Amino acid sequence: MINKRQSQALRALIVIFVLIVLVSCGQKTPSDLSKESIIPKPVSVTTTGEYFTLRPGTDISVQGESEEVLKIGQYLADRLKPSTGFKLNVKATAKEPKRGVIYLTLSGSGQNSGDESYELIVTRKLVKLSATTPAGLFRGVQTIAQILPAGIELPAKQEGPWKIATGTINDYPNYSYRGAMLDVSRHFFGVDDVKRFTDFLAYYKMNVLHLHLSDDQGWRIEIKSWPNLTIHGGSTQVGGGKGGFYTQEQYTDIVQYAKDHYITVVPEIDMPGHTNAALASSAELNCDGKARELYTGTDVGFSTLCTGNEITYKFIDDVIRELASLTPGPYIHIGGDESHVTKTEDYIPFINRVQEIVVAHGKQVIGWDEIALASLKPNTIAQCWANEKNANAAVSQGAKILMSPARKAYLDMQYDRSTKLGLHWAGYIEVDVGYNWDPATFISGISKDNIVGIEAPLWTETITNIDEIEYMVFPRLPGYAEIGWTPAASRNWEEYMTRLGKHGERFKAMGIDYYQSKLVPWSEAK
Ligand code: TNX
């Protein structure tokens, strides 16, 4: 028999026990890794039904002394510090720690499927991320962020707890080129905006940032041998605002920032059309020797370099030489689109010669699909935006295709009739339309083997600031990232839409001003 005091104590114990159970249930302990909303969807996820907890004393351990891997460890720590408030010391270690840390190692990933593959093994004791390259580790770090609660993305300290469901993720990309383009010519965006745009790409494991650096309305990259390009040609933008440009130092800063996120910058100088800003800066680039007026409207197809003048090629050689020396990535984009006032018999030799120049400066050419009219060099890539015939002509010359079909992948297309920003010449692109297509079956005659990947361009005739960029980019960008990363057979809209809905909380936490499409079941709890 128990006495009265004992029975009171027992009752108190039961109450405490029930309270503990209630509280921990209220924290929604994650226990199924395969139910986490990871975008892009990983190749394989298995769950073991427990969880790892990030605590104030959790360290980030990095195998070996590699500066580069230590830097990735530090990047992860910096990502997790503000919201957890934890120290997250980054330490090099000779052998695999037993417990209580996030461990990054280059000892190879489970399936070893290329440069960006990684394997993430979460047990109650350890989070172990392995890859064969630093890029793979960096992609895996994004997965770690996405399987932590959405509050991890908030800029200030939160309560926690910070639990991660246990299991194994094996992951690698379907396409090697996964990018987005930002048009900084129609409206100019400063270095900080470009960095934020780069963060968005990194979060969804994209690896290319294409900068559209010149167009009729503005020249945005300093070229020391032709200073008037930016002094005059960069002085305005659509609507007549003050424009701007990147000094070579600022451009280098952007390139380095992208590199630190395992993202390659592809700089574009659009020619022979879309060149009014250059034609306004230098009289000698015009066939009639007269400088054009600066242009702040939104028409296309009215300008052309003088393809028969030698000075034009001296100019291009100077520009490409300077740009190539600032650009560590393998590509220079030469535009080539919508040259409506360049005669075809002038356009073809022009593109041929410009390819020579780019190759002479050690780079590989990318151009919009019209360049397929010319003789493409080995390794030239045609970016398919409009014309399927051009894409097929490129493939029949042995070129690879970058897929950016305007009616599916243009971030400047409006979501629907009520969208205030953007254009709709290629149609409306609701979130499902943007997601529901397969690059490998989109154009008849072109299959996966012919395709390097996918890119989503944001043209900015109507886009004037970072909030507007965010509104057009989100929530479509994660979908393009998934098309590039996840095999088509593992993708379907119904399932994707729920995962995307969960990212609403993350967009909010990151301060992203996004379009709340009615098609998506947004969850913005907390
Ligand atoms: C077509 S796409 C263009 C751009 C415009 C865009 C607007 C391409 C290669 N050329 O010059 O900005 O449409 O959506």
Coordinates of C-alpha atoms and ligand atoms in Angstrom, one line a residue:
M1 CA 0.0 0.0 0.0
I2 CA 1.2 3.5 -0.6
N3 CA 0.4 6.3 1.7
K4 CA -1.2 9.7 0.9
R5 CA 2.1 11.5 0.4
Q6 CA 3.4 8.8 -1.9
S7 CA 0.2 8.9 -3.9
Q8 CA 0.4 12.7 -4.3
A9 CA 4.0 12.4 -5.4
L10 CA 3.0 9.7 -7.9
R11 CA 0.2 11.9 -9.3
A12 CA 2.6 14.8 -9.7
L13 CA 5.0 12.6 -11.6
I14 CA 2.3 11.4 -13.9
V15 CA 1.3 15.1 -14.6
I16 CA 4.9 16.0 -15.3
F17 CA 5.2 13.0 -17.7
V18 CA 2.0 13.9 -19.5
L19 CA 3.2 17.5 -19.8
I20 CA 6.6 16.4 -21.3
V21 CA 4.8 14.2 -23.8
L22 CA 2.4 17.0 -24.8
V23 CA 5.2 19.6 -25.2
S24 CA 7.4 17.3 -27.3
C25 CA 4.4 16.4 -29.5
G26 CA 3.7 20.1 -29.9
Q27 CA 7.2 20.5 -31.3
K28 CA 6.4 18.3 -34.2
T29 CA 9.5 16.1 -33.9
P30 CA 10.5 15.2 -37.4
S31 CA 10.9 11.5 -37.8
D32 CA 10.5 10.8 -41.5
L33 CA 13.2 12.2 -43.7
S34 CA 11.4 11.1 -46.8
K35 CA 8.5 13.5 -46.0
E36 CA 10.7 16.6 -45.8
S37 CA 10.0 19.2 -48.5
I38 CA 13.4 19.3 -50.3
I39 CA 13.6 21.2 -53.6
P40 CA 14.9 20.1 -55.9
K41 CA 13.7 16.6 -55.0
P42 CA 16.7 14.3 -54.3
V43 CA 17.4 11.2 -56.3
S44 CA 16.9 8.9 -53.3
V45 CA 15.9 9.3 -49.7
T46 CA 15.5 6.6 -47.1
T47 CA 14.3 7.2 -43.5
T48 CA 15.2 5.6 -40.2
G49 CA 12.5 7.2 -38.1
E50 CA 14.6 9.1 -35.5
Y51 CA 16.2 12.5 -35.2
F52 CA 19.4 14.4 -34.7
T53 CA 19.3 17.5 -32.6
L54 CA 21.4 20.6 -33.2
R55 CA 22.5 21.9 -29.8
P56 CA 24.5 24.9 -28.5
G57 CA 27.6 22.8 -28.4
T58 CA 27.3 21.2 -31.9
D59 CA 30.5 21.7 -33.9
I60 CA 31.0 21.5 -37.6
S61 CA 33.9 19.1 -38.2
V62 CA 35.7 19.1 -41.5
Q63 CA 37.9 16.2 -42.5
G64 CA 41.5 17.2 -43.3
E65 CA 42.9 20.7 -43.5
S66 CA 41.5 21.7 -47.0
E67 CA 41.0 25.4 -46.9
E68 CA 38.1 25.1 -49.4
V69 CA 36.2 22.6 -47.3
L70 CA 36.8 24.6 -44.2
K71 CA 35.3 27.5 -46.0
I72 CA 32.2 25.5 -46.8
G73 CA 32.0 24.5 -43.1
Q74 CA 32.2 28.2 -42.2
Y75 CA 29.5 29.0 -44.8
L76 CA 27.2 26.4 -43.2
A77 CA 28.0 27.8 -39.7
D78 CA 27.2 31.3 -40.9
R79 CA 23.9 30.1 -42.4
L80 CA 22.8 28.5 -39.1
K81 CA 24.2 30.9 -36.5
P82 CA 21.7 33.8 -36.7
S83 CA 18.5 31.7 -36.0
T84 CA 20.0 29.1 -33.7
G85 CA 22.2 31.5 -31.8
F86 CA 24.7 28.6 -31.4
K87 CA 28.5 29.0 -31.8
L88 CA 28.9 26.2 -34.3
N89 CA 32.7 26.1 -34.2
V90 CA 34.3 24.9 -37.4
K91 CA 37.2 22.5 -36.8
A92 CA 39.4 20.4 -38.9
T93 CA 39.6 16.8 -37.8
A94 CA 41.8 13.8 -38.9
K95 CA 39.2 11.1 -38.4
E96 CA 35.4 10.7 -38.3
P97 CA 33.9 12.1 -35.1
K98 CA 31.6 9.8 -33.1
R99 CA 28.8 12.0 -32.1
G100 CA 27.3 15.4 -31.7
V101 CA 28.6 17.2 -34.9
I102 CA 27.9 17.9 -38.5
Y103 CA 30.8 16.3 -40.3
L104 CA 31.8 17.3 -43.8
T105 CA 34.2 15.0 -45.7
L106 CA 35.6 14.7 -49.2
S107 CA 36.0 10.9 -48.8
G108 CA 33.6 10.3 -51.7
S109 CA 29.8 10.1 -52.0
G110 CA 27.8 6.9 -52.0
Q111 CA 27.0 6.7 -55.6
N112 CA 29.8 8.9 -57.0
S113 CA 27.7 10.3 -59.8
G114 CA 29.7 13.3 -61.0
D115 CA 31.0 16.5 -59.7
E116 CA 28.0 17.7 -57.7
S117 CA 26.8 14.5 -56.1
Y118 CA 26.7 14.1 -52.4
E119 CA 25.5 11.7 -49.7
L120 CA 24.0 12.8 -46.5
I121 CA 23.7 10.3 -43.6
V122 CA 21.8 11.5 -40.6
T123 CA 21.8 9.3 -37.4
R124 CA 20.8 10.2 -33.9
K125 CA 24.5 10.9 -33.2
L126 CA 25.9 12.5 -36.3
V127 CA 25.1 14.4 -39.5
K128 CA 27.6 13.2 -42.1
L129 CA 27.8 14.9 -45.5
S130 CA 30.2 13.3 -48.0
A131 CA 31.1 14.2 -51.6
T132 CA 33.9 13.8 -54.1
T133 CA 34.2 17.5 -54.7
P134 CA 33.7 20.7 -52.8
A135 CA 30.8 21.6 -55.1
G136 CA 29.0 18.4 -54.1
L137 CA 29.5 19.3 -50.4
F138 CA 28.1 22.8 -51.1
R139 CA 25.0 21.3 -52.8
G140 CA 24.6 19.0 -49.8
V141 CA 24.8 21.9 -47.4
Q142 CA 21.7 23.3 -49.0
T143 CA 19.9 20.1 -48.3
I144 CA 20.9 20.3 -44.6
A145 CA 19.3 23.8 -44.5
Q146 CA 16.1 22.6 -46.1
I147 CA 15.6 19.7 -43.7
L148 CA 15.9 22.0 -40.7
P149 CA 12.7 23.8 -39.6
A150 CA 11.9 26.8 -41.8
G151 CA 12.7 29.1 -38.9
I152 CA 16.4 28.4 -39.6
E153 CA 16.2 31.0 -42.4
L154 CA 15.1 33.8 -40.0
P155 CA 17.7 36.5 -39.4
A156 CA 17.2 36.6 -35.6
K157 CA 17.5 34.0 -32.8
Q158 CA 14.6 31.6 -32.5
E159 CA 13.6 29.1 -29.8
G160 CA 14.2 25.8 -31.6
P161 CA 14.5 22.9 -31.1
W162 CA 16.6 22.2 -34.2
K163 CA 15.8 18.6 -35.1
I164 CA 16.7 16.8 -38.3
A165 CA 15.0 13.5 -39.3
T166 CA 17.4 10.6 -39.7
G167 CA 18.1 8.6 -42.8
T168 CA 20.2 8.7 -46.0
I169 CA 20.0 11.0 -49.0
N170 CA 21.9 10.1 -52.2
D171 CA 21.7 12.9 -54.7
Y172 CA 23.1 14.2 -58.0
P173 CA 21.9 16.4 -60.8
N174 CA 20.2 15.3 -64.0
Y175 CA 21.7 18.2 -66.1
S176 CA 25.1 19.8 -65.6
Y177 CA 23.9 23.3 -66.5
R178 CA 21.2 24.8 -64.4
G179 CA 20.9 28.5 -64.4
A180 CA 19.0 31.8 -64.5
M181 CA 19.6 35.0 -66.3
L182 CA 19.3 38.5 -65.0
D183 CA 19.0 41.4 -67.5
V184 CA 20.9 44.2 -65.9
S185 CA 20.7 46.3 -69.1
R186 CA 17.1 47.3 -69.4
H187 CA 17.1 48.2 -65.8
F188 CA 20.4 48.3 -63.8
F189 CA 20.7 46.3 -60.6
G190 CA 23.6 46.9 -58.2
V191 CA 26.1 44.4 -56.8
D192 CA 24.0 43.7 -53.7
D193 CA 20.9 42.8 -55.7
V194 CA 22.9 40.5 -57.9
K195 CA 24.3 38.8 -54.8
R196 CA 20.9 38.3 -53.4
F197 CA 19.8 36.8 -56.8
T198 CA 22.8 34.5 -56.6
D199 CA 21.8 33.4 -53.1
F200 CA 18.4 32.3 -54.6
L201 CA 20.2 30.2 -57.2
A202 CA 22.5 28.6 -54.6
Y203 CA 19.6 27.7 -52.3
Y204 CA 18.0 25.6 -55.1
K205 CA 21.3 24.1 -56.2
M206 CA 21.6 26.0 -59.5
N207 CA 25.1 26.5 -60.8
V208 CA 25.0 29.2 -63.5
L209 CA 24.4 33.0 -63.3
H210 CA 24.0 34.5 -66.8
L211 CA 24.3 38.3 -66.8
H212 CA 22.9 40.1 -69.8
L213 CA 25.4 43.0 -69.6
S214 CA 24.6 45.0 -72.7
D215 CA 21.6 45.9 -74.8
D216 CA 20.0 48.9 -76.5
Q217 CA 19.2 50.7 -73.3
G218 CA 22.5 50.3 -71.4
W219 CA 26.1 49.0 -71.4
R220 CA 26.8 47.7 -67.9
I221 CA 30.4 46.4 -67.7
E222 CA 33.4 48.7 -67.6
I223 CA 35.7 48.1 -70.6
K224 CA 39.0 50.0 -70.0
S225 CA 39.9 50.3 -73.7
W226 CA 36.5 51.8 -74.6
P227 CA 35.6 53.9 -71.5
N228 CA 32.7 55.7 -73.1
L229 CA 30.7 52.5 -73.3
T230 CA 29.9 52.9 -69.6
I231 CA 30.4 56.6 -69.1
H232 CA 27.8 57.4 -71.8
G233 CA 26.3 54.0 -72.7
G234 CA 25.7 53.1 -69.1
S235 CA 24.2 56.4 -68.1
T236 CA 20.5 55.6 -68.5
Q237 CA 17.9 52.7 -68.6
V238 CA 14.3 52.0 -69.6
G239 CA 12.2 54.9 -68.6
G240 CA 15.1 57.3 -68.5
G241 CA 16.4 56.6 -65.0
K242 CA 20.1 57.0 -64.2
G243 CA 21.2 53.5 -65.1
G244 CA 24.7 52.4 -63.9
F245 CA 27.4 49.9 -64.5
Y246 CA 29.8 47.5 -62.8
T247 CA 33.4 48.6 -62.5
Q248 CA 35.8 45.7 -63.3
E249 CA 36.4 45.4 -59.6
Q250 CA 32.7 45.1 -58.9
Y251 CA 32.2 42.6 -61.6
T252 CA 35.1 40.6 -60.1
D253 CA 33.4 40.8 -56.7
I254 CA 30.2 39.3 -58.2
V255 CA 32.2 36.6 -60.0
Q256 CA 34.0 35.7 -56.7
Y257 CA 30.7 35.7 -54.8
A258 CA 29.2 33.4 -57.3
K259 CA 32.3 31.2 -57.2
D260 CA 32.0 30.9 -53.5
H261 CA 28.5 29.5 -54.1
Y262 CA 29.8 27.1 -56.8
I263 CA 28.1 29.1 -59.4
T264 CA 29.6 30.0 -62.8
V265 CA 29.0 33.5 -64.2
V266 CA 28.2 33.6 -67.9
P267 CA 28.6 37.2 -69.1
E268 CA 26.7 38.2 -72.2
I269 CA 27.5 41.0 -74.7
D270 CA 24.6 40.9 -77.1
M271 CA 25.5 41.5 -80.8
P272 CA 25.2 42.5 -83.6
G273 CA 21.7 43.7 -82.7
H274 CA 20.7 45.0 -79.2
T275 CA 23.7 47.3 -79.5
N276 CA 22.2 50.8 -79.4
A277 CA 24.1 51.7 -76.1
A278 CA 27.4 50.9 -77.8
L279 CA 26.4 52.7 -81.0
A280 CA 25.6 55.8 -78.9
S281 CA 28.9 55.6 -77.1
S282 CA 31.2 55.4 -80.2
A283 CA 30.4 57.1 -83.5
E284 CA 32.9 54.9 -85.3
L285 CA 30.9 51.8 -84.6
N286 CA 28.1 53.1 -86.9
C287 CA 28.2 52.5 -90.7
D288 CA 27.4 56.2 -91.2
G289 CA 30.0 57.3 -88.6
K290 CA 27.3 59.1 -86.5
A291 CA 26.7 58.2 -82.9
R292 CA 23.1 57.1 -82.1
E293 CA 21.0 58.8 -79.4
L294 CA 20.7 56.9 -76.1
Y295 CA 17.5 54.8 -76.0
T296 CA 15.1 54.4 -73.1
G297 CA 12.1 52.6 -74.7
T298 CA 11.4 48.9 -74.9
D299 CA 11.4 48.2 -78.7
V300 CA 13.7 45.5 -80.0
G301 CA 15.4 44.7 -83.2
F302 CA 16.3 48.2 -84.5
S303 CA 20.1 48.4 -83.9
T304 CA 23.1 46.7 -85.5
L305 CA 26.8 46.9 -85.3
C306 CA 28.4 47.8 -88.7
T307 CA 29.4 44.2 -89.7
G308 CA 31.5 45.4 -92.7
N309 CA 33.8 47.7 -90.8
E310 CA 37.1 46.4 -89.4
I311 CA 36.9 48.7 -86.4
T312 CA 33.8 46.6 -85.3
Y313 CA 36.0 43.5 -84.9
K314 CA 38.8 45.5 -83.1
F315 CA 36.1 46.7 -80.7
I316 CA 34.7 43.2 -80.2
D317 CA 38.2 41.8 -79.7
D318 CA 39.0 44.4 -77.0
V319 CA 35.7 43.8 -75.2
I320 CA 36.0 40.0 -75.3
R321 CA 39.7 40.1 -74.2
E322 CA 38.9 42.2 -71.2
L323 CA 35.8 40.3 -70.3
A324 CA 37.5 36.9 -70.7
S325 CA 40.3 38.0 -68.5
L326 CA 37.8 38.9 -65.7
T327 CA 35.8 35.7 -66.2
P328 CA 37.1 32.4 -64.9
G329 CA 34.2 30.4 -66.2
P330 CA 34.4 28.7 -69.6
Y331 CA 31.7 30.6 -71.4
I332 CA 31.2 34.0 -73.1
H333 CA 27.6 34.6 -74.4
I334 CA 27.5 36.6 -77.7
G335 CA 23.7 37.1 -77.9
G336 CA 22.9 37.1 -81.6
D337 CA 19.1 37.3 -81.1
E338 CA 16.6 39.5 -82.9
S339 CA 19.1 41.2 -85.3
H340 CA 16.2 42.3 -87.5
V341 CA 18.1 45.1 -89.2
T342 CA 21.2 43.0 -90.0
K343 CA 21.0 41.3 -93.4
T344 CA 21.3 37.5 -93.1
E345 CA 24.3 37.6 -95.5
D346 CA 26.0 40.0 -93.0
Y347 CA 24.8 38.2 -89.9
I348 CA 26.3 34.8 -90.8
P349 CA 29.9 35.9 -91.4
F350 CA 29.7 38.2 -88.4
I351 CA 28.7 35.3 -86.0
N352 CA 31.4 33.1 -87.6
R353 CA 34.0 35.8 -86.9
V354 CA 32.9 36.6 -83.4
Q355 CA 33.1 32.8 -82.5
E356 CA 36.7 32.9 -83.7
I357 CA 37.4 35.9 -81.4
V358 CA 35.8 34.2 -78.4
V359 CA 37.7 31.0 -79.0
A360 CA 41.0 32.9 -79.5
H361 CA 40.5 34.3 -76.0
G362 CA 40.1 30.8 -74.6
K363 CA 36.4 30.7 -74.1
Q364 CA 33.4 28.7 -75.4
V365 CA 30.6 30.4 -77.2
I366 CA 27.0 30.5 -76.1
G367 CA 24.4 32.4 -78.3
W368 CA 20.7 32.6 -78.6
D369 CA 19.2 30.1 -81.1
E370 CA 19.5 32.4 -84.1
I371 CA 23.3 31.7 -84.2
A372 CA 22.5 28.3 -85.7
L373 CA 22.2 30.1 -89.0
A374 CA 26.0 30.5 -88.9
S375 CA 28.6 27.7 -88.9
L376 CA 28.8 26.7 -85.3
K377 CA 32.2 25.9 -83.8
P378 CA 32.7 22.7 -81.9
N379 CA 31.6 23.3 -78.3
T380 CA 29.3 26.3 -79.2
I381 CA 26.0 26.1 -77.3
A382 CA 22.8 27.4 -78.8
Q383 CA 20.3 28.7 -76.2
C384 CA 16.9 27.8 -77.5
W385 CA 14.3 30.5 -76.6
A386 CA 11.9 30.7 -79.5
N387 CA 12.7 28.9 -82.7
E388 CA 12.7 25.1 -82.8
K389 CA 14.1 25.0 -86.4
N390 CA 17.1 26.9 -85.2
A391 CA 17.6 24.4 -82.3
N392 CA 17.4 21.5 -84.7
A393 CA 19.9 23.3 -87.1
A394 CA 22.3 23.7 -84.2
V395 CA 22.0 20.0 -83.2
S396 CA 22.6 18.9 -86.8
Q397 CA 25.8 20.8 -86.6
G398 CA 26.8 18.9 -83.5
A399 CA 26.1 21.7 -81.1
K400 CA 24.5 21.3 -77.7
I401 CA 21.3 23.1 -76.6
L402 CA 20.6 25.1 -73.6
M403 CA 16.8 25.0 -73.0
S404 CA 15.0 28.3 -72.3
P405 CA 11.7 28.1 -74.2
A406 CA 10.0 31.4 -73.7
R407 CA 6.5 30.0 -73.1
K408 CA 7.8 27.8 -70.3
A409 CA 10.9 29.3 -68.8
Y410 CA 10.7 33.1 -69.1
L411 CA 10.6 34.6 -65.7
D412 CA 9.4 37.9 -67.2
M413 CA 6.2 36.4 -68.5
Q414 CA 3.2 37.2 -66.3
Y415 CA 1.6 34.5 -64.2
D416 CA -1.9 35.4 -65.4
R417 CA -4.0 38.3 -66.7
S418 CA -4.0 40.0 -63.3
T419 CA -0.2 40.2 -63.0
K420 CA 0.9 43.8 -63.1
L421 CA 4.6 43.4 -63.8
G422 CA 6.1 41.5 -66.8
L423 CA 5.1 40.8 -70.4
H424 CA 2.9 38.1 -72.0
W425 CA 4.1 37.9 -75.6
A426 CA 5.0 34.2 -75.1
G427 CA 1.9 33.5 -73.0
Y428 CA 1.1 33.4 -69.3
I429 CA 3.2 31.2 -67.1
E430 CA 1.4 30.1 -64.0
V431 CA 3.5 28.1 -61.5
D432 CA 2.2 24.7 -62.9
V433 CA 2.9 25.7 -66.5
G434 CA 6.4 26.6 -65.6
Y435 CA 7.0 23.3 -63.9
N436 CA 5.1 20.9 -66.1
W437 CA 7.5 20.2 -69.0
D438 CA 10.5 18.1 -69.8
P439 CA 13.4 19.6 -71.7
A440 CA 14.3 16.2 -73.2
T441 CA 10.9 15.9 -75.0
F442 CA 10.0 19.5 -75.6
I443 CA 11.4 19.8 -79.1
S444 CA 10.9 17.0 -81.5
G445 CA 14.3 15.7 -82.7
I446 CA 16.1 16.9 -79.6
S447 CA 16.8 14.6 -76.8
K448 CA 18.6 14.6 -73.4
D449 CA 21.9 13.8 -75.0
N450 CA 21.7 17.0 -77.1
I451 CA 20.9 19.2 -74.0
V452 CA 23.4 20.7 -71.5
G453 CA 20.6 21.9 -69.3
I454 CA 18.1 24.6 -68.6
E455 CA 18.1 28.3 -67.9
A456 CA 15.3 30.7 -66.8
P457 CA 15.9 34.3 -68.1
L458 CA 14.5 37.3 -66.3
W459 CA 14.2 40.2 -68.8
T460 CA 13.7 43.5 -67.0
E461 CA 11.9 45.9 -69.3
T462 CA 9.2 46.2 -66.6
I463 CA 11.2 45.2 -63.5
T464 CA 12.8 48.0 -61.6
N465 CA 13.9 46.8 -58.2
I466 CA 14.8 43.7 -56.1
D467 CA 11.2 43.3 -54.7
E468 CA 9.9 43.1 -58.3
I469 CA 12.7 40.7 -59.2
E470 CA 11.6 38.5 -56.2
Y471 CA 7.9 38.6 -57.2
M472 CA 8.7 37.3 -60.8
V473 CA 11.3 34.8 -59.7
F474 CA 9.3 33.3 -56.8
P475 CA 7.8 30.8 -56.7
R476 CA 8.8 29.8 -60.2
L477 CA 12.6 29.5 -59.8
P478 CA 12.5 26.4 -57.5
G479 CA 10.6 24.7 -60.3
Y480 CA 13.2 25.4 -62.9
A481 CA 15.9 24.3 -60.5
E482 CA 14.0 21.0 -60.0
I483 CA 13.6 20.5 -63.8
G484 CA 17.4 20.8 -64.1
W485 CA 18.2 18.6 -61.1
T486 CA 15.6 15.9 -60.7
P487 CA 15.0 13.2 -63.4
A488 CA 11.7 13.7 -65.3
A489 CA 10.4 10.4 -64.2
S490 CA 10.5 11.4 -60.5
R491 CA 8.7 14.7 -61.0
N492 CA 5.0 15.5 -61.0
W493 CA 3.1 18.7 -60.3
E494 CA 0.7 17.3 -57.7
E495 CA 3.4 16.1 -55.5
Y496 CA 5.7 19.1 -56.2
M497 CA 3.0 21.6 -55.4
T498 CA 2.8 20.4 -51.7
R499 CA 6.6 20.6 -51.3
L500 CA 6.6 24.1 -52.9
G501 CA 3.7 25.1 -50.5
K502 CA 6.0 24.3 -47.6
H503 CA 8.7 26.6 -49.0
G504 CA 6.3 29.5 -48.5
E505 CA 7.5 29.7 -44.9
R506 CA 11.1 29.8 -46.1
F507 CA 10.4 32.6 -48.6
K508 CA 8.8 34.6 -45.8
A509 CA 11.7 33.9 -43.4
M510 CA 14.2 35.0 -46.1
G511 CA 12.1 38.2 -46.7
I512 CA 11.2 37.2 -50.2
D513 CA 8.3 39.0 -51.7
Y514 CA 6.6 36.2 -53.7
Y515 CA 3.6 35.6 -55.8
Q516 CA 1.1 33.6 -53.7
S517 CA -0.3 31.5 -56.6
K518 CA -3.8 30.0 -55.8
L519 CA -2.6 26.8 -57.3
V520 CA -0.2 26.2 -54.5
P521 CA -1.2 25.0 -50.9
W522 CA 0.9 27.5 -49.0
S523 CA 1.8 26.8 -45.5
E524 CA 2.9 29.8 -43.6
A525 CA 2.4 28.5 -40.1
K526 CA 4.2 30.5 -37.3
Ligands
TNX1 C1 13.0 38.7 -76.4 S1 14.6 36.4 -75.6 C2 14.3 39.0 -76.2 C3 14.6 40.1 -75.3 C4 13.4 40.7 -74.6 C5 12.5 39.6 -74.3 C6 11.3 40.0 -73.5 C7 15.6 37.1 -76.5 C8 16.8 36.4 -76.9 N1 15.3 38.4 -76.8 O1 15.4 41.1 -75.9 O2 13.8 41.3 -73.5 O3 12.0 39.0 -75.4 O4 10.6 38.9 -73.0

